[in-house]
PDB file of C-alpha atoms in Angstrom:
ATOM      1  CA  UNK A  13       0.000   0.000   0.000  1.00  0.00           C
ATOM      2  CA  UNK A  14       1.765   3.047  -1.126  1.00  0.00           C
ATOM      3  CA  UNK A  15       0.596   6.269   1.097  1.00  0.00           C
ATOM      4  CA  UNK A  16       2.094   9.676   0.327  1.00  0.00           C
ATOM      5  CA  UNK A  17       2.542  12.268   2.684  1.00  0.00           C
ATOM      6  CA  UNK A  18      -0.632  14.389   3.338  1.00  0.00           C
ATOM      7  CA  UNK A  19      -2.208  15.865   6.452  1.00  0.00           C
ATOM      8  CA  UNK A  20      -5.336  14.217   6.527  1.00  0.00           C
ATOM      9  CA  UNK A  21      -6.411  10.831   6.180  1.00  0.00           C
ATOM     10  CA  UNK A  22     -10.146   8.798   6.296  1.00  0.00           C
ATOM     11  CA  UNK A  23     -10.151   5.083   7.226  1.00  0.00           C
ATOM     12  CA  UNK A  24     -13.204   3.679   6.511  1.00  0.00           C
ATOM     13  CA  UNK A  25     -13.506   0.242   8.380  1.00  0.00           C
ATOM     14  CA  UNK A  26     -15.787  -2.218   7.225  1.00  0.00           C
ATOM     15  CA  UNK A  27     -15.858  -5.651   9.410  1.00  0.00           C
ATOM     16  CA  UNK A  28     -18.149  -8.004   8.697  1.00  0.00           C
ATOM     17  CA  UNK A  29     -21.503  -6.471   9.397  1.00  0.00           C
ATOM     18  CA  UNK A  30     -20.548  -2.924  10.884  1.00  0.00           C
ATOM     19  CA  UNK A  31     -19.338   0.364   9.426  1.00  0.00           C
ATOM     20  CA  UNK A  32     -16.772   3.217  10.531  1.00  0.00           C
ATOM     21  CA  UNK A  33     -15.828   5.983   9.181  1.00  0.00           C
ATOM     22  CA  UNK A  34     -12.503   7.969  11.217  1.00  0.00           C
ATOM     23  CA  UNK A  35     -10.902  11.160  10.269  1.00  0.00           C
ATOM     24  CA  UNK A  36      -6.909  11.470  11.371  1.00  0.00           C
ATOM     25  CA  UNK A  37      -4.357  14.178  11.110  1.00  0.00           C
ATOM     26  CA  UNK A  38      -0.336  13.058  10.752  1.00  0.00           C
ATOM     27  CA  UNK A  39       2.284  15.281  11.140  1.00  0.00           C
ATOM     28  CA  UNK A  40       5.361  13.637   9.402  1.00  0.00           C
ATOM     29  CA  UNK A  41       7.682  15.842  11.245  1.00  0.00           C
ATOM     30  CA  UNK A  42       6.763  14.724  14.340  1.00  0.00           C
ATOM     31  CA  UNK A  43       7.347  11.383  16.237  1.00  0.00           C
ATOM     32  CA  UNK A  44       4.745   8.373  15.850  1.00  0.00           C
ATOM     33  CA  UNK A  45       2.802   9.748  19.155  1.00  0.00           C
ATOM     34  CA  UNK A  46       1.335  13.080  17.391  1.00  0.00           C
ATOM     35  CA  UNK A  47      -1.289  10.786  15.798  1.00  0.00           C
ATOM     36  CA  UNK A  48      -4.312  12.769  15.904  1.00  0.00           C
ATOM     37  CA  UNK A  49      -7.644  11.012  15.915  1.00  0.00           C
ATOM     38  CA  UNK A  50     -10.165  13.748  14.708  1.00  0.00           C
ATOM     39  CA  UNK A  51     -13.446  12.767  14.857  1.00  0.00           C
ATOM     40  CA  UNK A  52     -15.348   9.199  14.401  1.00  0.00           C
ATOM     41  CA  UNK A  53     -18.412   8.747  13.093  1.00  0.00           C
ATOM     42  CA  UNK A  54     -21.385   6.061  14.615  1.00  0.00           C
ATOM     43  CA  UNK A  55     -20.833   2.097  14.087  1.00  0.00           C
ATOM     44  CA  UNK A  56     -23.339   1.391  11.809  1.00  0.00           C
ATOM     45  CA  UNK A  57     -24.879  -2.055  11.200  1.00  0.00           C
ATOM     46  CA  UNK A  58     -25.781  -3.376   7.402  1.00  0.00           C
ATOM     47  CA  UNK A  59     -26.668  -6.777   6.533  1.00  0.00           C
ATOM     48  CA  UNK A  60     -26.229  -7.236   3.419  1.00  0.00           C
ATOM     49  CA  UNK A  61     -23.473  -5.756   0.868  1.00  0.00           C
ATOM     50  CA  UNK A  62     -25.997  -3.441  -0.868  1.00  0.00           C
ATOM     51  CA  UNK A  63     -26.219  -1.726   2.675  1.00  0.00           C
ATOM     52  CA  UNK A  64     -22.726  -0.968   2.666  1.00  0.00           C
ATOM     53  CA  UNK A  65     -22.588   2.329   0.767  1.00  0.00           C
ATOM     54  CA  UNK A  66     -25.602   3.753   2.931  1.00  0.00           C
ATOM     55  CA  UNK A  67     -23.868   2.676   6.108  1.00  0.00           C
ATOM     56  CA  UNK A  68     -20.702   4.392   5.082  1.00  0.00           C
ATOM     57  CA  UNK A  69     -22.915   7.450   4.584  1.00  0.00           C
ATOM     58  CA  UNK A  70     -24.448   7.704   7.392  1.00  0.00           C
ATOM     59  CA  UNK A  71     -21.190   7.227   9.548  1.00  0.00           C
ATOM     60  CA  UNK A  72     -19.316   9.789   7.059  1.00  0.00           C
ATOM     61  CA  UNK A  73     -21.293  12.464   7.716  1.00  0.00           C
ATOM     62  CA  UNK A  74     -21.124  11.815  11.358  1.00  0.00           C
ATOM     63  CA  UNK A  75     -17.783  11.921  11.311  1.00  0.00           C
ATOM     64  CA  UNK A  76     -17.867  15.232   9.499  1.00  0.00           C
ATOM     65  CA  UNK A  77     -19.704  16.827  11.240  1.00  0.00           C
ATOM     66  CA  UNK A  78     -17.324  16.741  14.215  1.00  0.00           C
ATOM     67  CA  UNK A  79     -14.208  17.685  12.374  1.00  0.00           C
ATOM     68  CA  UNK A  80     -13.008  20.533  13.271  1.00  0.00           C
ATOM     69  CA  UNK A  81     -13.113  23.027  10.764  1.00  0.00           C
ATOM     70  CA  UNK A  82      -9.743  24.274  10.026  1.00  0.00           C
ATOM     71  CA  UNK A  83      -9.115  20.769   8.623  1.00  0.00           C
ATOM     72  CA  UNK A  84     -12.262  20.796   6.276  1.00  0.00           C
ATOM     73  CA  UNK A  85      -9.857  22.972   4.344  1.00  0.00           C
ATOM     74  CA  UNK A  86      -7.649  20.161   3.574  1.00  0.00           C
ATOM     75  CA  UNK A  87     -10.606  17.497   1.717  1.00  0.00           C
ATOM     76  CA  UNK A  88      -9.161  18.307  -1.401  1.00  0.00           C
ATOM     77  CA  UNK A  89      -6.022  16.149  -0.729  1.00  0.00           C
ATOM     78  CA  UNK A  90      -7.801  14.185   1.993  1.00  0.00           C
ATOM     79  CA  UNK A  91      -6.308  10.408   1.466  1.00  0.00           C
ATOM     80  CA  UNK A  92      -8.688   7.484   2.302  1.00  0.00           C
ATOM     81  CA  UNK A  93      -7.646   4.195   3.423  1.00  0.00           C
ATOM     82  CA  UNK A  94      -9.965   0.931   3.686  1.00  0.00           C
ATOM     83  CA  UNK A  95      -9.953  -1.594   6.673  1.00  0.00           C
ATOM     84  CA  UNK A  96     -11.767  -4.561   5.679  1.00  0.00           C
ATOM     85  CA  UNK A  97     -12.163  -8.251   6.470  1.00  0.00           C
ATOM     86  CA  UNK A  98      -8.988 -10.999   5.406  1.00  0.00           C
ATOM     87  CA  UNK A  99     -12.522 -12.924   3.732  1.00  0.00           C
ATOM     88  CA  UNK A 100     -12.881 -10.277   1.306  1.00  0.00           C
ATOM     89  CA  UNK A 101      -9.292 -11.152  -0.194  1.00  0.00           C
ATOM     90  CA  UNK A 102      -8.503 -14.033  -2.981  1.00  0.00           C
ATOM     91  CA  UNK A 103      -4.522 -14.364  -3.873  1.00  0.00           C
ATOM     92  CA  UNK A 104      -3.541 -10.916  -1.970  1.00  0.00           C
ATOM     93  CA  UNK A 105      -6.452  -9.125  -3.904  1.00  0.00           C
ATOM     94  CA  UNK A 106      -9.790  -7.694  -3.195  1.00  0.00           C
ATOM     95  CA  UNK A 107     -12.754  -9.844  -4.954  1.00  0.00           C
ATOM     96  CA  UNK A 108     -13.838  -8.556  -7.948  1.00  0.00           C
ATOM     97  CA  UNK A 109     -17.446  -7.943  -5.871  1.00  0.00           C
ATOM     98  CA  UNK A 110     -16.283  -7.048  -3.080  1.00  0.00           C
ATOM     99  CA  UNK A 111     -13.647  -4.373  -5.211  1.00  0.00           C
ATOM    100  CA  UNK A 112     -16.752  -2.841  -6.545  1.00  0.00           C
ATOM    101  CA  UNK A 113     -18.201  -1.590  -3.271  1.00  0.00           C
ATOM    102  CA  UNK A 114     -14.745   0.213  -2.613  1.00  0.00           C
ATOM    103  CA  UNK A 115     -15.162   1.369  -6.160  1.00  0.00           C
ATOM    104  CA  UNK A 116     -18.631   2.731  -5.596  1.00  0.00           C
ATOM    105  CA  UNK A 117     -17.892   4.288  -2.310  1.00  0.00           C
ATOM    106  CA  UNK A 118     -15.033   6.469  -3.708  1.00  0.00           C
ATOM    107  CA  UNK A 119     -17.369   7.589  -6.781  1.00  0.00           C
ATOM    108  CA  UNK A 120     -19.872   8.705  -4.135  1.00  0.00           C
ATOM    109  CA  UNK A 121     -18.094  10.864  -2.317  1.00  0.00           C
ATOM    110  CA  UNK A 122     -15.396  11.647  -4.915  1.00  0.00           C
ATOM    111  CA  UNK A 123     -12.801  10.298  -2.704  1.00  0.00           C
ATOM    112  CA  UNK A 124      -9.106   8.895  -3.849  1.00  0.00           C
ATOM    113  CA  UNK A 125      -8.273   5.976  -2.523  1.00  0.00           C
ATOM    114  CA  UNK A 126      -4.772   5.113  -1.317  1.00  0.00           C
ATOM    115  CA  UNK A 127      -5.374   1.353  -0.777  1.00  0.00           C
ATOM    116  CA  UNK A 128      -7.187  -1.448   1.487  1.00  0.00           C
ATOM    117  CA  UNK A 129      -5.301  -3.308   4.412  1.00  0.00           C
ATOM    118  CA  UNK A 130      -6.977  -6.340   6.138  1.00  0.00           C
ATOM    119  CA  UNK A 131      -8.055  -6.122   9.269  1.00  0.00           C
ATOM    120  CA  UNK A 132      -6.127  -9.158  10.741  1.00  0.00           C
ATOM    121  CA  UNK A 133      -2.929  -7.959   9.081  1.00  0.00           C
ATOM    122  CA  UNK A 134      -3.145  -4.488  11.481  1.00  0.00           C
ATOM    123  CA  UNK A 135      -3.340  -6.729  14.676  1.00  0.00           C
ATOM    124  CA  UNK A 136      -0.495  -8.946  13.071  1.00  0.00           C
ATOM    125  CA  UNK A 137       1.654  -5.992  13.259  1.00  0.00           C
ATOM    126  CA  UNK A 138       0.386  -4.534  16.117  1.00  0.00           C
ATOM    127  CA  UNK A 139       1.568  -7.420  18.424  1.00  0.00           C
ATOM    128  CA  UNK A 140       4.506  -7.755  16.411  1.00  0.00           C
ATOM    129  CA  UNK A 141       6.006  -4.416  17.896  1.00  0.00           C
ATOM    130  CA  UNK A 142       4.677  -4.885  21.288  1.00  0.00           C
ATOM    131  CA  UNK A 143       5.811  -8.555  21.648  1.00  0.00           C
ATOM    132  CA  UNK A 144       8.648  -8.519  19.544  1.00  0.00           C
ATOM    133  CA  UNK A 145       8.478 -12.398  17.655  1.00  0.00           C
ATOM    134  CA  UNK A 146       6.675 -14.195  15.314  1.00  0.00           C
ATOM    135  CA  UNK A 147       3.192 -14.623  15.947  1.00  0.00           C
ATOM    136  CA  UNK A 148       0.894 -18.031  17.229  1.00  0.00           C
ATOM    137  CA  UNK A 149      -2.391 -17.370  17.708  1.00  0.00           C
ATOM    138  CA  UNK A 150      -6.053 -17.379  16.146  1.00  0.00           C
ATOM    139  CA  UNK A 151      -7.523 -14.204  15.128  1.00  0.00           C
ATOM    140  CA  UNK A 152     -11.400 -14.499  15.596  1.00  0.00           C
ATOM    141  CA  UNK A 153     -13.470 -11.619  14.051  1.00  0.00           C
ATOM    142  CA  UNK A 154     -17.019 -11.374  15.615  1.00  0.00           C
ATOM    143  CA  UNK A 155     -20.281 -10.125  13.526  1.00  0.00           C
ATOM    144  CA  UNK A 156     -24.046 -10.533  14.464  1.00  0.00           C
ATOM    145  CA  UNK A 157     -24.451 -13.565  12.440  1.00  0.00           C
ATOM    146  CA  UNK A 158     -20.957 -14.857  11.155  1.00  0.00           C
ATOM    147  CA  UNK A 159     -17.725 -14.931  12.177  1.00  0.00           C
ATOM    148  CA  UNK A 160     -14.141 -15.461  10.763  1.00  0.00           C
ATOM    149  CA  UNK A 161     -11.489 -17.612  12.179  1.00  0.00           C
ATOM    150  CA  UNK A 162      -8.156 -16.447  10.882  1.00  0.00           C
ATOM    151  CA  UNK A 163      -4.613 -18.995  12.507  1.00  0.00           C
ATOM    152  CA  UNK A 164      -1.400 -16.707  12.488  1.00  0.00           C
ATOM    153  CA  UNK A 165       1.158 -19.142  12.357  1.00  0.00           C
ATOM    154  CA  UNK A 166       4.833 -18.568  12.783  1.00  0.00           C
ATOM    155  CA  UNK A 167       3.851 -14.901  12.039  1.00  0.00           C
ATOM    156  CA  UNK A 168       1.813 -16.400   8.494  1.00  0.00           C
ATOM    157  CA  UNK A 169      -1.125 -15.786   7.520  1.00  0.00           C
ATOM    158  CA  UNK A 170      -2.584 -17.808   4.856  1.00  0.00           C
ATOM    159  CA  UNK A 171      -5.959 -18.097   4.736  1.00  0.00           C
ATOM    160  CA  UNK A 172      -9.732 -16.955   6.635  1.00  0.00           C
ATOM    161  CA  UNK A 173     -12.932 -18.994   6.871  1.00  0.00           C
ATOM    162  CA  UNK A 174     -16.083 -17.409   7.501  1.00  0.00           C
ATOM    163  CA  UNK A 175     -18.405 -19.335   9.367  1.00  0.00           C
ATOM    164  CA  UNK A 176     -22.386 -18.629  10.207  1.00  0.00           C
ATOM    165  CA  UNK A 177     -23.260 -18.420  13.434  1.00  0.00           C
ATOM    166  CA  UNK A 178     -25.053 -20.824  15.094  1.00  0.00           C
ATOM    167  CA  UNK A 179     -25.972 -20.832  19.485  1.00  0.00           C
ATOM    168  CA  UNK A 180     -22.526 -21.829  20.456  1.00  0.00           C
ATOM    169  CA  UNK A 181     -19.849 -19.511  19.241  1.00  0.00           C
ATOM    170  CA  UNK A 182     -17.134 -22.385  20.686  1.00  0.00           C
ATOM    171  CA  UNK A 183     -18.741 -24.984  18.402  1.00  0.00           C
ATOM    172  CA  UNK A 184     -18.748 -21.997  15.565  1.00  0.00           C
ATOM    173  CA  UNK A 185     -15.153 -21.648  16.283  1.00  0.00           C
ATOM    174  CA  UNK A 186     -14.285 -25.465  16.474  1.00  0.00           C
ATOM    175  CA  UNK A 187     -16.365 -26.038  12.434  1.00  0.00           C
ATOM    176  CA  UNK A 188     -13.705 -23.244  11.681  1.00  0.00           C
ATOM    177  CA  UNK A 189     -10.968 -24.853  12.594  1.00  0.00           C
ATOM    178  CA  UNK A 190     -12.049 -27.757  10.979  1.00  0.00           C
ATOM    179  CA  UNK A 191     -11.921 -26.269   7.703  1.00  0.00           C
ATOM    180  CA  UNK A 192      -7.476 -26.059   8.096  1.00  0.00           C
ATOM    181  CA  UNK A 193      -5.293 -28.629   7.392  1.00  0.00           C
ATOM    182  CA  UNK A 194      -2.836 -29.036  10.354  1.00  0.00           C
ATOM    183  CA  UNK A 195       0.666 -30.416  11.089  1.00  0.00           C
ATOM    184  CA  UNK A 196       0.163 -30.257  15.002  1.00  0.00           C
ATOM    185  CA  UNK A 197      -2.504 -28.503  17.547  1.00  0.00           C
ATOM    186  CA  UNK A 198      -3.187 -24.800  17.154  1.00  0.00           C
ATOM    187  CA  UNK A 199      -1.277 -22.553  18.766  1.00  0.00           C
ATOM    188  CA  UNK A 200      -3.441 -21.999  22.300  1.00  0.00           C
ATOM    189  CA  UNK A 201      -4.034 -18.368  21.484  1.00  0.00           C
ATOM    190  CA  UNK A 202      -7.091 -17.002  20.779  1.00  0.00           C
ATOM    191  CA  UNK A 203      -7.549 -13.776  19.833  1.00  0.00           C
ATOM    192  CA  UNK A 204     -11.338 -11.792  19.620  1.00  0.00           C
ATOM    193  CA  UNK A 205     -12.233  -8.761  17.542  1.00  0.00           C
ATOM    194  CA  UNK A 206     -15.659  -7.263  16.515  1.00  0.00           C
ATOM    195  CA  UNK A 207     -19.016  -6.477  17.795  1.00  0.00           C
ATOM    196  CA  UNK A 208     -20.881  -7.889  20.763  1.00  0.00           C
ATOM    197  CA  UNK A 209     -20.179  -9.020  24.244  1.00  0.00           C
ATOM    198  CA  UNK A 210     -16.716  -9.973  23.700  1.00  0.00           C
ATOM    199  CA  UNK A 211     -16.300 -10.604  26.965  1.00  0.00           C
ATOM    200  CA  UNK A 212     -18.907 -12.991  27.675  1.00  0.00           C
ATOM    201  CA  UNK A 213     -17.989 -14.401  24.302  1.00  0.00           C
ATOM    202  CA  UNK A 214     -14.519 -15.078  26.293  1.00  0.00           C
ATOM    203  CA  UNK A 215     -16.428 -16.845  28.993  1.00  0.00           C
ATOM    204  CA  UNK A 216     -17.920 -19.200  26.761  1.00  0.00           C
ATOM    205  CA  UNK A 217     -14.902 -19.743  24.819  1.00  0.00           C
ATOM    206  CA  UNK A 218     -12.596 -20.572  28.084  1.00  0.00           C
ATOM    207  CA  UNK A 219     -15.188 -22.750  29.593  1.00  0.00           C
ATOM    208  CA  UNK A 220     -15.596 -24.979  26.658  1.00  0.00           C
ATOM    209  CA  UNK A 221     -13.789 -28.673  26.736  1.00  0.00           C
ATOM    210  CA  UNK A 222     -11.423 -27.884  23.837  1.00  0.00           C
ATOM    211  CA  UNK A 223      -9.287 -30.250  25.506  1.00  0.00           C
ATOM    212  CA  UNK A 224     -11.004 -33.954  25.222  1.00  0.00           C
ATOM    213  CA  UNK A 225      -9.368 -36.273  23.200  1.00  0.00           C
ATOM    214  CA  UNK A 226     -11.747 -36.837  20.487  1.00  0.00           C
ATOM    215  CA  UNK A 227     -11.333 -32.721  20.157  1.00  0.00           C
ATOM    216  CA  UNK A 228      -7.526 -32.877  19.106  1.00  0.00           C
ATOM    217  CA  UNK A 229      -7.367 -29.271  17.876  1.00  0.00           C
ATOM    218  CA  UNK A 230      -5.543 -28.014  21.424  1.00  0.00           C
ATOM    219  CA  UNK A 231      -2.216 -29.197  23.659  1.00  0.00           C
ATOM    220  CA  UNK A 232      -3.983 -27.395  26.461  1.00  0.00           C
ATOM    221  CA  UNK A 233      -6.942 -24.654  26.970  1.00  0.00           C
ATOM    222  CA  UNK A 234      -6.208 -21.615  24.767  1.00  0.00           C
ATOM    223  CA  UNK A 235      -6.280 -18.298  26.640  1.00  0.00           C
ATOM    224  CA  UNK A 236      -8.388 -15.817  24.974  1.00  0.00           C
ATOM    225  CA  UNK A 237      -7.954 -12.376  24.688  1.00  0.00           C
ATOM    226  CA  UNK A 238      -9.774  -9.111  23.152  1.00  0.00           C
ATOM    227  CA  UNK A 239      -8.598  -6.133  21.015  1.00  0.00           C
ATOM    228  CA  UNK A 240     -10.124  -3.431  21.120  1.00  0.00           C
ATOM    229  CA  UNK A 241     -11.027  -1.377  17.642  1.00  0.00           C
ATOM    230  CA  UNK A 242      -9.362   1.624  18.743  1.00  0.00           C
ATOM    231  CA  UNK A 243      -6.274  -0.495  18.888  1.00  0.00           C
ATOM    232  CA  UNK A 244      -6.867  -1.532  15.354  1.00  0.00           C
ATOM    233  CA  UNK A 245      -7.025   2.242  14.409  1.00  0.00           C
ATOM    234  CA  UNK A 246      -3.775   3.393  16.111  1.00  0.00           C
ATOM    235  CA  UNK A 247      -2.372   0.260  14.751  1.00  0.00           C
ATOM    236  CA  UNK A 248      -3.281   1.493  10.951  1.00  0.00           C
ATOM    237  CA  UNK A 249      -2.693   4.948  11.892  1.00  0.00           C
ATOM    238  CA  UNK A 250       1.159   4.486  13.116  1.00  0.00           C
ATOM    239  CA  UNK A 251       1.438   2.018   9.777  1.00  0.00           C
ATOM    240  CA  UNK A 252       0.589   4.938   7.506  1.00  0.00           C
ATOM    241  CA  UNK A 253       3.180   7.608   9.164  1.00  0.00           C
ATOM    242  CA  UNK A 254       5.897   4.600   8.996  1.00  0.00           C
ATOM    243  CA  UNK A 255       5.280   4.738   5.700  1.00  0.00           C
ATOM    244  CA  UNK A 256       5.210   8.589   5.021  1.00  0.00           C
ATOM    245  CA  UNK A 257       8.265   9.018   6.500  1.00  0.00           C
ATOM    246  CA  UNK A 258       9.839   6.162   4.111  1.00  0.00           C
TER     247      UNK A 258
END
């Protein structure tokens, strides 16, 4: 993703059924910390991919709204980024579907687009820099009615498989494992994003027997953790200024 050096910057963030649109200010003479987070428009749900565009709307102009306004002044080279799900890739490359949503978002509001990164790739790097090694774990992205399950192993990332929902998101989780051919166990990291109670989520996922021998996807029980979005957004935020100042 090649980003150029500009004061402004829009992510919008599509997961897998919810919408946000941020506004951020870099200044490339400064250190990483003078990331500015300007304003952030409403989560919005959609269901279906021809609610995207009107989500994205409705969040924009949210988002807007609270910018302040000396930096209205600087739309004209405003530089927007998109956040989306590892799902909507094939080969490193947005689906040719999928790629026409983006498309028709930038046509609507005249925007330039400076290129997509997948969501799971932002956490990748993330915990790279704060834990300093290549990564084990399973990234889990949580929607309303699907979810993805996403292994990082040995700091890899080779595929995603979206799964529907059903009443037990640990039984959701185990069909999506299920779906990856494996050498040994997965790594007993498990790591939540997305919308919801991830925290009861959590519960259910540490109290399930992932253990039993018939199960044979874990050594031991995974810990779980959760990552927050606004973590995601410094994350992509930090990535861009490395970049600029490349």
């Amino acid at each position: 993703m090649k980003i150029e050096k500009a004061s402004l910057y829009l992510a919008i963030i599509i997961n897998l059924d919810e919408i946000t649109v941020v506004f951020w200010s870099n200044d490339f003479n400064k250190d990483l910390s003078s990331v500015e987070i300007l304003s952030e428009g409403a989560k919005e749900i959609y269901h279906q991919d021809e609610e995207i565009l009107d989500a994205v709307e409705t969040s924009y102009k949210g988002a807007w709204s609270l910018l302040p306004k000396q930096f209205r002044l600087e739309a004209k080279n405003l530089k927007t980024i998109f956040v989306i799900p590892f799902v909507w890739l094939v080969e490193g490359e947005v689906k040719p579907k999928k790629l026409k949503i983006l498309q028709r978002i930038l046509h609507h509001f005249h925007l330039k687009s400076q290129g997509f990164v997948p969501e799971v790739n932002l956490v990748k790097s993330y915990l790279e820099k704060q834990e300093g090694k290549a990564l084990n774990l399973i990234v889990v992205s949580i929607g309303e009615k699907q979810i993805t399950v996403c292994p990082i192993i040995q700091g890899r990332i080779d595929k995603a498989i979206l799964v529907e929902r059903s009443d037990s998101i640990a039984l959701d989780l185990e069909e999506g494992l299920a779906h990856f051919e494996k050498k040994s166990v997965f790594p007993p990291r498990i790591l939540l994003l997305g919308r919801g109670d991830l925290e009861e989520i959590k519960l259910k996922l540490l109290s399930f027997p992932w253990v039993e021998p018939e199960k044979n996807q874990f050594l031991h029980l995974p810990r779980v953790e959760i990552l927050s979005q606004e973590t995601i957004l410094k994350s992509l935020t930090k990535e861009v200024k490395n970049l600029g100042k490349k």
